[in-house]
CSV table of C-alpha atoms in Angstrom, one decimal:
chain,number,residue,atom,x,y,z
A,18,UNK,CA,-11.7,8.8,31.5
A,19,UNK,CA,-9.4,7.4,28.5
A,20,UNK,CA,-8.0,11.1,28.2
A,21,UNK,CA,-7.2,14.5,29.5
A,22,UNK,CA,-3.7,13.8,29.8
A,23,UNK,CA,-1.7,16.7,30.4
A,24,UNK,CA,1.0,19.0,31.0
A,25,UNK,CA,0.1,18.8,34.4
A,26,UNK,CA,0.3,14.8,34.7
A,27,UNK,CA,3.2,14.4,32.9
A,28,UNK,CA,5.1,17.7,34.8
A,29,UNK,CA,3.7,19.3,37.7
A,30,UNK,CA,3.1,16.2,39.5
A,31,UNK,CA,6.2,14.7,38.0
A,32,UNK,CA,8.2,17.4,38.9
A,33,UNK,CA,7.0,19.4,41.3
A,34,UNK,CA,5.1,16.4,43.9
A,35,UNK,CA,8.4,14.7,43.3
A,36,UNK,CA,11.6,15.1,45.0
A,37,UNK,CA,15.1,14.5,43.6
A,38,UNK,CA,14.3,17.2,40.1
A,39,UNK,CA,15.0,20.5,42.1
A,40,UNK,CA,12.7,22.5,44.5
A,41,UNK,CA,9.6,23.6,43.5
A,42,UNK,CA,7.1,26.2,45.6
A,43,UNK,CA,3.6,26.0,45.1
A,44,UNK,CA,0.8,29.1,45.6
A,45,UNK,CA,-2.7,27.4,45.0
A,46,UNK,CA,-6.0,27.0,47.4
A,47,UNK,CA,-5.7,23.3,46.7
A,48,UNK,CA,-2.5,21.3,45.9
A,49,UNK,CA,-4.7,18.0,44.8
A,50,UNK,CA,-6.1,20.0,42.1
A,51,UNK,CA,-3.5,19.2,40.0
A,52,UNK,CA,-5.4,15.7,39.3
A,53,UNK,CA,-7.9,15.0,36.9
A,54,UNK,CA,-10.9,17.5,36.6
A,55,UNK,CA,-9.5,18.9,39.7
A,56,UNK,CA,-11.4,18.3,42.8
A,57,UNK,CA,-14.9,17.0,42.5
A,58,UNK,CA,-16.9,19.5,45.8
A,59,UNK,CA,-19.4,16.9,47.4
A,60,UNK,CA,-20.7,19.6,49.9
A,61,UNK,CA,-24.6,20.5,50.0
A,62,UNK,CA,-24.2,24.1,50.9
A,63,UNK,CA,-27.7,24.2,52.1
A,64,UNK,CA,-29.0,24.2,56.1
A,65,UNK,CA,-27.7,20.4,56.1
A,66,UNK,CA,-24.1,22.4,56.1
A,67,UNK,CA,-24.1,22.6,59.8
A,68,UNK,CA,-24.3,18.7,60.0
A,69,UNK,CA,-21.7,17.9,57.6
A,70,UNK,CA,-23.8,17.9,54.8
A,71,UNK,CA,-26.2,14.8,55.8
A,72,UNK,CA,-29.0,14.8,54.6
A,73,UNK,CA,-30.1,12.4,52.2
A,74,UNK,CA,-33.1,11.3,54.5
A,75,UNK,CA,-33.8,15.1,55.2
A,76,UNK,CA,-36.5,17.5,53.9
A,77,UNK,CA,-37.7,21.0,54.6
A,78,UNK,CA,-40.4,22.4,54.6
A,79,UNK,CA,-39.2,26.0,55.1
A,80,UNK,CA,-35.3,25.7,54.0
A,81,UNK,CA,-34.3,24.1,50.2
A,82,UNK,CA,-32.4,20.7,50.9
A,83,UNK,CA,-32.0,19.4,48.4
A,84,UNK,CA,-29.4,16.1,49.3
A,85,UNK,CA,-31.7,13.8,47.7
A,86,UNK,CA,-33.8,15.1,43.8
A,87,UNK,CA,-36.9,14.1,46.1
A,88,UNK,CA,-36.3,15.9,48.9
A,89,UNK,CA,-37.8,19.5,47.2
A,90,UNK,CA,-41.5,17.8,47.5
A,91,UNK,CA,-41.0,18.8,51.2
A,92,UNK,CA,-41.4,22.7,50.0
A,93,UNK,CA,-44.6,24.3,50.3
A,94,UNK,CA,-47.0,24.6,47.6
A,95,UNK,CA,-48.2,28.7,46.8
A,96,UNK,CA,-44.9,30.0,47.7
A,97,UNK,CA,-41.3,30.3,45.5
A,98,UNK,CA,-37.6,29.6,47.7
A,99,UNK,CA,-34.8,31.1,46.3
A,100,UNK,CA,-31.4,30.5,48.1
A,101,UNK,CA,-28.0,31.2,47.1
A,102,UNK,CA,-24.8,30.1,49.2
A,103,UNK,CA,-21.2,31.4,49.7
A,104,UNK,CA,-18.0,29.8,51.4
A,105,UNK,CA,-15.0,30.8,53.0
A,106,UNK,CA,-11.8,28.7,53.3
A,107,UNK,CA,-8.3,29.4,55.5
A,108,UNK,CA,-5.9,26.8,54.6
A,109,UNK,CA,-2.5,26.4,56.0
A,110,UNK,CA,-0.1,23.3,54.2
A,111,UNK,CA,3.2,21.3,54.8
A,112,UNK,CA,5.2,19.1,52.8
A,113,UNK,CA,8.4,18.9,52.0
A,114,UNK,CA,6.9,21.5,48.6
A,115,UNK,CA,5.8,24.3,51.2
A,116,UNK,CA,8.1,27.0,53.0
A,117,UNK,CA,7.1,29.7,54.5
A,118,UNK,CA,6.1,32.0,52.0
A,119,UNK,CA,2.8,29.6,50.3
A,120,UNK,CA,2.0,28.3,53.8
A,121,UNK,CA,-1.0,30.2,54.1
A,122,UNK,CA,-3.6,29.8,51.5
A,123,UNK,CA,-8.0,31.8,51.6
A,124,UNK,CA,-10.1,31.8,49.2
A,125,UNK,CA,-13.9,32.8,48.9
A,126,UNK,CA,-16.0,31.7,46.5
A,127,UNK,CA,-20.6,31.7,45.8
A,128,UNK,CA,-21.5,28.0,45.3
A,129,UNK,CA,-24.6,27.9,44.6
A,130,UNK,CA,-27.7,29.3,43.6
A,131,UNK,CA,-31.5,27.9,43.2
A,132,UNK,CA,-34.6,28.6,42.4
A,133,UNK,CA,-37.5,26.5,43.6
A,134,UNK,CA,-41.4,26.3,43.7
A,135,UNK,CA,-43.9,23.7,44.3
A,136,UNK,CA,-46.5,23.8,41.5
A,137,UNK,CA,-49.2,21.9,43.3
A,138,UNK,CA,-49.9,19.5,45.8
A,139,UNK,CA,-47.5,17.0,44.5
A,140,UNK,CA,-45.3,18.4,41.9
A,141,UNK,CA,-42.2,20.2,43.1
A,142,UNK,CA,-39.5,22.0,40.8
A,143,UNK,CA,-35.8,23.9,40.7
A,144,UNK,CA,-33.3,25.3,39.0
A,145,UNK,CA,-29.9,26.3,39.8
A,146,UNK,CA,-26.4,26.4,39.2
A,147,UNK,CA,-23.3,25.0,41.5
A,148,UNK,CA,-19.5,24.4,41.1
A,149,UNK,CA,-19.3,20.7,40.2
A,150,UNK,CA,-15.3,20.8,40.5
A,151,UNK,CA,-12.2,23.5,40.9
A,152,UNK,CA,-8.9,23.9,40.1
A,153,UNK,CA,-6.5,26.4,41.2
A,154,UNK,CA,-2.8,25.6,41.6
A,155,UNK,CA,0.5,26.6,40.7
A,156,UNK,CA,3.8,25.4,41.1
A,157,UNK,CA,7.5,26.8,40.1
A,158,UNK,CA,11.1,26.2,40.5
A,159,UNK,CA,14.3,25.2,38.5
A,160,UNK,CA,14.4,22.3,36.3
A,161,UNK,CA,17.2,20.4,35.7
A,162,UNK,CA,17.4,18.9,31.8
A,163,UNK,CA,18.6,14.9,33.0
A,164,UNK,CA,21.8,14.1,32.3
A,165,UNK,CA,23.3,18.1,32.5
A,166,UNK,CA,23.5,20.9,34.7
A,167,UNK,CA,21.9,23.3,32.3
A,168,UNK,CA,18.7,24.3,33.9
A,169,UNK,CA,15.5,26.7,33.0
A,170,UNK,CA,13.0,28.4,35.6
A,171,UNK,CA,9.8,26.5,35.6
A,172,UNK,CA,6.0,27.3,36.5
A,173,UNK,CA,2.7,25.4,36.1
A,174,UNK,CA,-0.4,27.2,36.6
A,175,UNK,CA,-3.8,25.3,36.7
A,176,UNK,CA,-7.1,27.2,36.9
A,177,UNK,CA,-11.1,26.7,36.0
A,178,UNK,CA,-13.2,23.8,36.7
A,179,UNK,CA,-16.6,22.7,36.0
A,180,UNK,CA,-20.5,23.7,36.5
A,181,UNK,CA,-23.6,22.2,37.4
A,182,UNK,CA,-26.6,24.0,35.4
A,183,UNK,CA,-29.5,21.8,36.8
A,184,UNK,CA,-33.1,21.1,36.7
A,185,UNK,CA,-34.9,19.2,39.7
A,186,UNK,CA,-38.3,17.8,39.6
A,187,UNK,CA,-39.7,15.5,42.3
A,188,UNK,CA,-42.8,14.6,43.1
A,189,UNK,CA,-45.4,12.8,46.1
A,190,UNK,CA,-46.2,9.6,45.5
A,191,UNK,CA,-48.7,8.9,48.2
A,192,UNK,CA,-48.4,10.4,51.8
A,193,UNK,CA,-45.3,8.2,53.1
A,194,UNK,CA,-43.1,8.4,49.8
A,195,UNK,CA,-41.4,11.2,47.1
A,196,UNK,CA,-39.7,10.2,43.9
A,197,UNK,CA,-36.8,13.3,42.6
A,198,UNK,CA,-35.0,13.5,39.0
A,199,UNK,CA,-31.7,15.8,38.9
A,200,UNK,CA,-31.1,16.7,34.6
A,201,UNK,CA,-27.8,18.6,34.6
A,202,UNK,CA,-25.1,20.0,32.3
A,203,UNK,CA,-22.2,20.1,33.5
A,204,UNK,CA,-19.3,22.2,31.6
A,205,UNK,CA,-16.3,24.6,32.4
A,206,UNK,CA,-13.4,24.7,30.9
A,207,UNK,CA,-9.3,23.6,32.5
A,208,UNK,CA,-6.5,26.0,31.4
A,209,UNK,CA,-3.3,24.7,32.1
A,210,UNK,CA,0.2,26.7,31.3
A,211,UNK,CA,3.6,25.4,31.3
A,212,UNK,CA,6.3,28.3,31.1
A,213,UNK,CA,10.1,27.5,30.8
A,214,UNK,CA,12.3,30.7,30.9
A,215,UNK,CA,16.5,30.6,30.1
A,216,UNK,CA,18.1,34.1,31.1
A,217,UNK,CA,20.7,33.4,28.8
A,218,UNK,CA,18.6,32.7,25.8
A,219,UNK,CA,16.3,35.5,27.5
A,220,UNK,CA,13.8,33.0,25.9
A,221,UNK,CA,10.4,32.3,27.2
A,222,UNK,CA,8.3,29.8,25.7
A,223,UNK,CA,4.3,29.4,27.2
A,224,UNK,CA,2.3,26.2,26.5
A,225,UNK,CA,-1.3,26.7,27.2
A,226,UNK,CA,-4.0,24.2,27.0
A,227,UNK,CA,-7.4,24.6,27.5
A,228,UNK,CA,-10.0,21.4,27.9
A,229,UNK,CA,-13.7,22.3,27.0
A,230,UNK,CA,-15.7,19.7,28.6
A,231,UNK,CA,-19.8,19.0,29.2
A,232,UNK,CA,-22.7,16.8,28.8
A,233,UNK,CA,-25.4,15.5,30.6
A,234,UNK,CA,-26.1,13.7,33.8
A,235,UNK,CA,-28.8,12.2,35.6
A,236,UNK,CA,-29.3,11.2,39.2
A,237,UNK,CA,-32.5,10.3,41.0
A,238,UNK,CA,-33.7,9.9,44.2
A,239,UNK,CA,-36.3,8.2,46.6
A,240,UNK,CA,-37.5,9.4,49.8
A,241,UNK,CA,-39.8,7.4,52.6
A,242,UNK,CA,-41.0,9.1,55.7
A,243,UNK,CA,-42.8,7.2,58.2
A,244,UNK,CA,-43.8,7.1,62.3
A,245,UNK,CA,-42.3,4.9,65.1
A,246,UNK,CA,-44.2,5.9,67.5
A,247,UNK,CA,-46.0,9.5,69.8
A,248,UNK,CA,-42.5,10.4,69.6
A,249,UNK,CA,-40.4,9.3,66.8
A,250,UNK,CA,-40.5,10.0,62.9
A,251,UNK,CA,-38.2,8.0,60.8
A,252,UNK,CA,-37.1,8.8,57.3
A,253,UNK,CA,-35.4,6.5,54.5
A,254,UNK,CA,-33.4,8.4,51.4
A,255,UNK,CA,-31.2,6.6,48.6
A,256,UNK,CA,-30.3,8.8,45.7
A,257,UNK,CA,-27.8,6.9,42.6
A,258,UNK,CA,-26.1,8.2,39.2
A,259,UNK,CA,-25.3,6.1,36.7
A,260,UNK,CA,-21.7,5.8,35.0
A,261,UNK,CA,-21.5,9.1,32.4
A,262,UNK,CA,-19.8,9.4,29.3
A,263,UNK,CA,-18.3,13.4,29.0
A,264,UNK,CA,-16.5,14.7,25.4
A,265,UNK,CA,-14.0,17.2,25.5
A,266,UNK,CA,-12.5,19.3,23.0
A,267,UNK,CA,-9.1,21.0,23.5
A,268,UNK,CA,-6.9,23.3,22.0
A,269,UNK,CA,-3.4,24.5,22.1
A,270,UNK,CA,-1.5,27.8,22.1
A,271,UNK,CA,2.6,28.3,22.6
A,272,UNK,CA,3.7,31.6,22.4
A,273,UNK,CA,7.6,32.6,22.8
A,274,UNK,CA,8.1,36.3,24.3
A,275,UNK,CA,4.6,36.7,23.8
A,276,UNK,CA,5.0,36.1,20.1
A,277,UNK,CA,2.5,32.9,19.0
A,278,UNK,CA,3.7,30.5,17.5
A,279,UNK,CA,1.1,28.2,17.7
A,280,UNK,CA,-2.3,29.9,18.8
A,281,UNK,CA,-5.6,28.5,20.1
A,282,UNK,CA,-5.3,25.6,17.5
A,283,UNK,CA,-8.0,22.7,18.3
A,284,UNK,CA,-5.8,19.0,19.0
A,285,UNK,CA,-8.5,16.1,19.6
A,286,UNK,CA,-11.5,15.8,21.4
A,287,UNK,CA,-11.5,13.1,24.2
A,288,UNK,CA,-13.4,11.6,26.8
A,289,UNK,CA,-13.9,11.0,30.3
A,290,UNK,CA,-16.1,9.3,32.5
A,291,UNK,CA,-17.8,9.9,35.9
A,292,UNK,CA,-18.6,6.7,37.9
A,293,UNK,CA,-21.5,5.1,39.1
A,294,UNK,CA,-22.2,6.9,42.5
A,295,UNK,CA,-24.3,5.7,45.4
A,296,UNK,CA,-26.0,6.8,48.5
A,297,UNK,CA,-28.3,6.2,51.4
A,298,UNK,CA,-28.9,7.7,54.7
A,299,UNK,CA,-31.3,7.5,57.7
A,300,UNK,CA,-32.8,9.8,59.9
A,301,UNK,CA,-34.7,10.1,63.1
A,302,UNK,CA,-36.8,12.9,64.5
A,303,UNK,CA,-37.4,12.8,68.0
A,304,UNK,CA,-40.7,15.3,69.4
A,305,UNK,CA,-40.1,16.8,65.9
A,306,UNK,CA,-37.5,19.0,67.6
A,307,UNK,CA,-34.4,16.6,67.9
A,308,UNK,CA,-33.0,15.1,64.4
A,309,UNK,CA,-30.1,12.7,64.4
A,310,UNK,CA,-29.3,11.4,60.8
A,311,UNK,CA,-26.2,9.7,59.2
A,312,UNK,CA,-25.3,9.3,55.2
A,313,UNK,CA,-22.9,7.0,53.5
A,314,UNK,CA,-21.8,7.7,49.6
A,315,UNK,CA,-20.3,5.7,47.5
A,316,UNK,CA,-18.6,6.6,44.5
A,317,UNK,CA,-17.2,3.7,41.4
A,318,UNK,CA,-14.0,5.3,40.3
A,319,UNK,CA,-11.7,2.2,40.3
A,320,UNK,CA,-13.9,0.4,37.8
A,321,UNK,CA,-12.6,4.0,35.2
A,322,UNK,CA,-9.3,2.0,35.5
A,323,UNK,CA,-7.9,5.8,35.7
A,324,UNK,CA,-4.4,5.7,36.0
A,325,UNK,CA,-1.2,7.7,35.7
A,326,UNK,CA,2.6,8.1,36.3
A,327,UNK,CA,2.3,7.7,39.9
A,328,UNK,CA,-1.3,8.1,40.6
A,329,UNK,CA,-4.7,6.6,39.8
A,330,UNK,CA,-8.6,7.0,41.0
A,331,UNK,CA,-9.3,4.5,43.1
A,332,UNK,CA,-13.2,4.4,44.5
A,333,UNK,CA,-14.0,6.7,47.4
A,334,UNK,CA,-16.2,6.6,50.4
A,335,UNK,CA,-17.9,9.1,52.5
A,336,UNK,CA,-19.6,9.2,55.8
A,337,UNK,CA,-21.4,11.2,57.5
A,338,UNK,CA,-23.7,11.9,61.1
A,339,UNK,CA,-25.3,14.9,62.1
A,340,UNK,CA,-27.6,16.0,65.2
A,341,UNK,CA,-29.8,19.3,65.0
A,342,UNK,CA,-32.1,20.9,67.8
A,343,UNK,CA,-34.9,23.1,66.9
A,344,UNK,CA,-36.5,25.6,69.3
A,345,UNK,CA,-39.8,26.1,68.1
A,346,UNK,CA,-43.0,28.1,69.5
A,347,UNK,CA,-46.5,28.1,68.9
A,348,UNK,CA,-48.0,31.6,67.1
A,349,UNK,CA,-51.6,31.9,66.7
A,350,UNK,CA,-52.5,27.8,66.3
A,351,UNK,CA,-49.1,27.3,64.5
A,352,UNK,CA,-46.5,25.9,64.7
A,353,UNK,CA,-43.0,28.1,64.0
A,354,UNK,CA,-39.2,27.7,64.2
A,355,UNK,CA,-37.2,30.2,65.3
A,356,UNK,CA,-34.1,28.9,65.3
A,357,UNK,CA,-32.2,25.9,64.9
A,358,UNK,CA,-28.6,24.5,66.2
A,359,UNK,CA,-26.3,21.8,64.7
A,360,UNK,CA,-23.2,19.6,64.7
A,361,UNK,CA,-21.8,16.9,62.4
A,362,UNK,CA,-18.7,14.8,61.7
A,363,UNK,CA,-17.8,13.6,58.5
A,364,UNK,CA,-15.0,11.1,56.8
A,365,UNK,CA,-14.0,10.6,53.4
A,366,UNK,CA,-11.6,8.2,51.4
A,367,UNK,CA,-11.5,10.4,48.3
A,368,UNK,CA,-11.3,8.7,44.4
A,369,UNK,CA,-7.0,9.9,44.7
A,370,UNK,CA,-4.3,7.8,45.5
A,371,UNK,CA,-1.0,8.8,45.1
A,372,UNK,CA,2.3,6.6,45.3
A,373,UNK,CA,0.0,4.4,46.8
A,374,UNK,CA,-1.0,6.8,49.6
A,375,UNK,CA,-4.7,7.6,49.2
A,376,UNK,CA,-6.0,11.0,50.1
A,377,UNK,CA,-8.5,11.1,53.1
A,378,UNK,CA,-10.4,13.9,54.5
A,379,UNK,CA,-12.4,14.7,57.2
A,380,UNK,CA,-13.6,17.4,60.0
A,381,UNK,CA,-16.1,18.7,62.0
A,382,UNK,CA,-18.6,21.1,61.7
A,383,UNK,CA,-21.1,23.3,63.6
A,384,UNK,CA,-24.2,25.7,62.8
A,385,UNK,CA,-27.2,27.4,63.5
A,386,UNK,CA,-29.7,29.3,61.7
A,387,UNK,CA,-33.3,30.3,61.5
A,388,UNK,CA,-35.8,33.4,60.1
A,389,UNK,CA,-35.0,37.1,59.2
A,390,UNK,CA,-38.2,38.4,59.5
A,391,UNK,CA,-41.0,36.8,58.1
A,392,UNK,CA,-39.3,36.1,54.3
A,393,UNK,CA,-35.5,35.9,55.0
A,394,UNK,CA,-33.8,32.7,56.2
A,395,UNK,CA,-30.6,32.1,56.8
A,396,UNK,CA,-27.9,29.4,58.1
A,397,UNK,CA,-24.6,29.9,58.8
A,398,UNK,CA,-22.1,26.7,59.4
A,399,UNK,CA,-18.4,26.5,60.7
A,400,UNK,CA,-16.4,23.5,59.9
A,401,UNK,CA,-12.7,22.1,60.6
A,402,UNK,CA,-10.7,19.8,59.2
A,403,UNK,CA,-7.5,17.9,57.6
A,404,UNK,CA,-6.9,16.2,54.5
A,405,UNK,CA,-4.4,14.8,52.7
A,406,UNK,CA,-0.8,13.4,54.2
A,407,UNK,CA,2.7,14.8,54.8
A,408,UNK,CA,4.0,10.4,54.0
A,409,UNK,CA,5.3,10.1,50.9
A,410,UNK,CA,6.4,13.6,50.0
A,411,UNK,CA,2.4,15.0,50.1
A,412,UNK,CA,0.9,17.8,50.9
A,413,UNK,CA,-1.2,18.2,54.3
A,414,UNK,CA,-4.0,20.8,54.3
A,415,UNK,CA,-5.5,22.0,57.6
A,416,UNK,CA,-8.2,24.1,56.7
A,417,UNK,CA,-11.5,25.9,58.5
A,418,UNK,CA,-14.1,27.1,56.4
A,419,UNK,CA,-17.4,28.6,56.8
A,420,UNK,CA,-21.1,28.6,54.9
A,421,UNK,CA,-23.7,31.4,54.5
A,422,UNK,CA,-26.9,30.0,53.2
A,423,UNK,CA,-29.4,32.8,52.7
A,424,UNK,CA,-33.0,32.2,51.3
A,425,UNK,CA,-35.8,34.1,50.5
A,426,UNK,CA,-39.3,33.0,50.2
A,427,UNK,CA,-42.6,34.9,49.3
A,428,UNK,CA,-46.1,33.6,48.0
A,429,UNK,CA,-46.4,32.5,44.3
A,430,UNK,CA,-49.0,35.1,42.4
A,431,UNK,CA,-51.2,34.6,39.4
A,432,UNK,CA,-52.9,37.6,37.7
A,433,UNK,CA,-53.0,39.9,40.5
A,434,UNK,CA,-54.3,37.9,43.3
A,435,UNK,CA,-52.5,34.7,45.7
A,436,UNK,CA,-53.3,31.4,44.9
A,437,UNK,CA,-53.4,28.9,47.3
């Protein structure tokens, strides 16, 4: 990203989060969404949520697992699967800009929707959308003009984000190996506002800046499954996304006391990049009921050289692991899963570094799921974690979240008859 330099970089960060200017309050879902294109959400929001999203080497014959684009080949032929995920989060903040009036926050989103089908014996395909990044912050307080006693009531707000509209195709290359490609249009709008008010002059000036962003991105994946012995199966998974360039167009609106001075005026075109991403995972399954899995993801943000006053983007690392216990039954000679239980943990050193202090996150997860009747599947997970730090006058977030995944599956029909 060589651009997207805006009010929130030069003003909101430097003023609201720095010491010495004035006391600012905040009301936000995420204080760190003030940087770049916001909080990039790396969670998968599927059956693996209870395992801290660990699933690059996993696929399922009943649930839609697509952490790895190649994994959707595990779905059964002649069925379609519709999947929706919703999540909620309850956060408490601490740090210098926080007081009793704004230390708590809660929010809820629909995170993704997906429709998948196994078209024939070797080809599976899915389409859907998910949230890629989220922006939600508000800073307010009094800003003093440098070298004077004159102050203005000032507020900075941001909202919006990017969505991932994607089409995934995967094929089985023999009995053990699968390959897949996820083709995405990542698009959305980032809205930023600065409001300055002067009680003496009875003047309120608002500057609203909007960046429209959109372009193509591709991810590829491989998944290999095999047997170690009669009791143990194993699988290996890998995912790769190349460095991708995105374009952005910026418009500006300025009003004084509600009257437009500049209205939706095109300012310039800009560009930014998403870095190359490398991810790998391994899974071991004992007697087809107990699963152990681990993932590692690396994003090469450092090579993009994105740096502003007081912050920069650095290469990120995420490590996660999880375990799952499946309860099964033999029904009319067919082994079916009744219910499963999960636990997991993760550690993430994010791409954001503020005042030479990396923003890290870690947490624990637990989940369960199963079938509700013949066609409806569910999984429910809880996550508790910590993000950020109060060192260097930053903000620390402690949170508890939940994720509910619902999947409906049924036979496909063709010319009035079921096919297999």
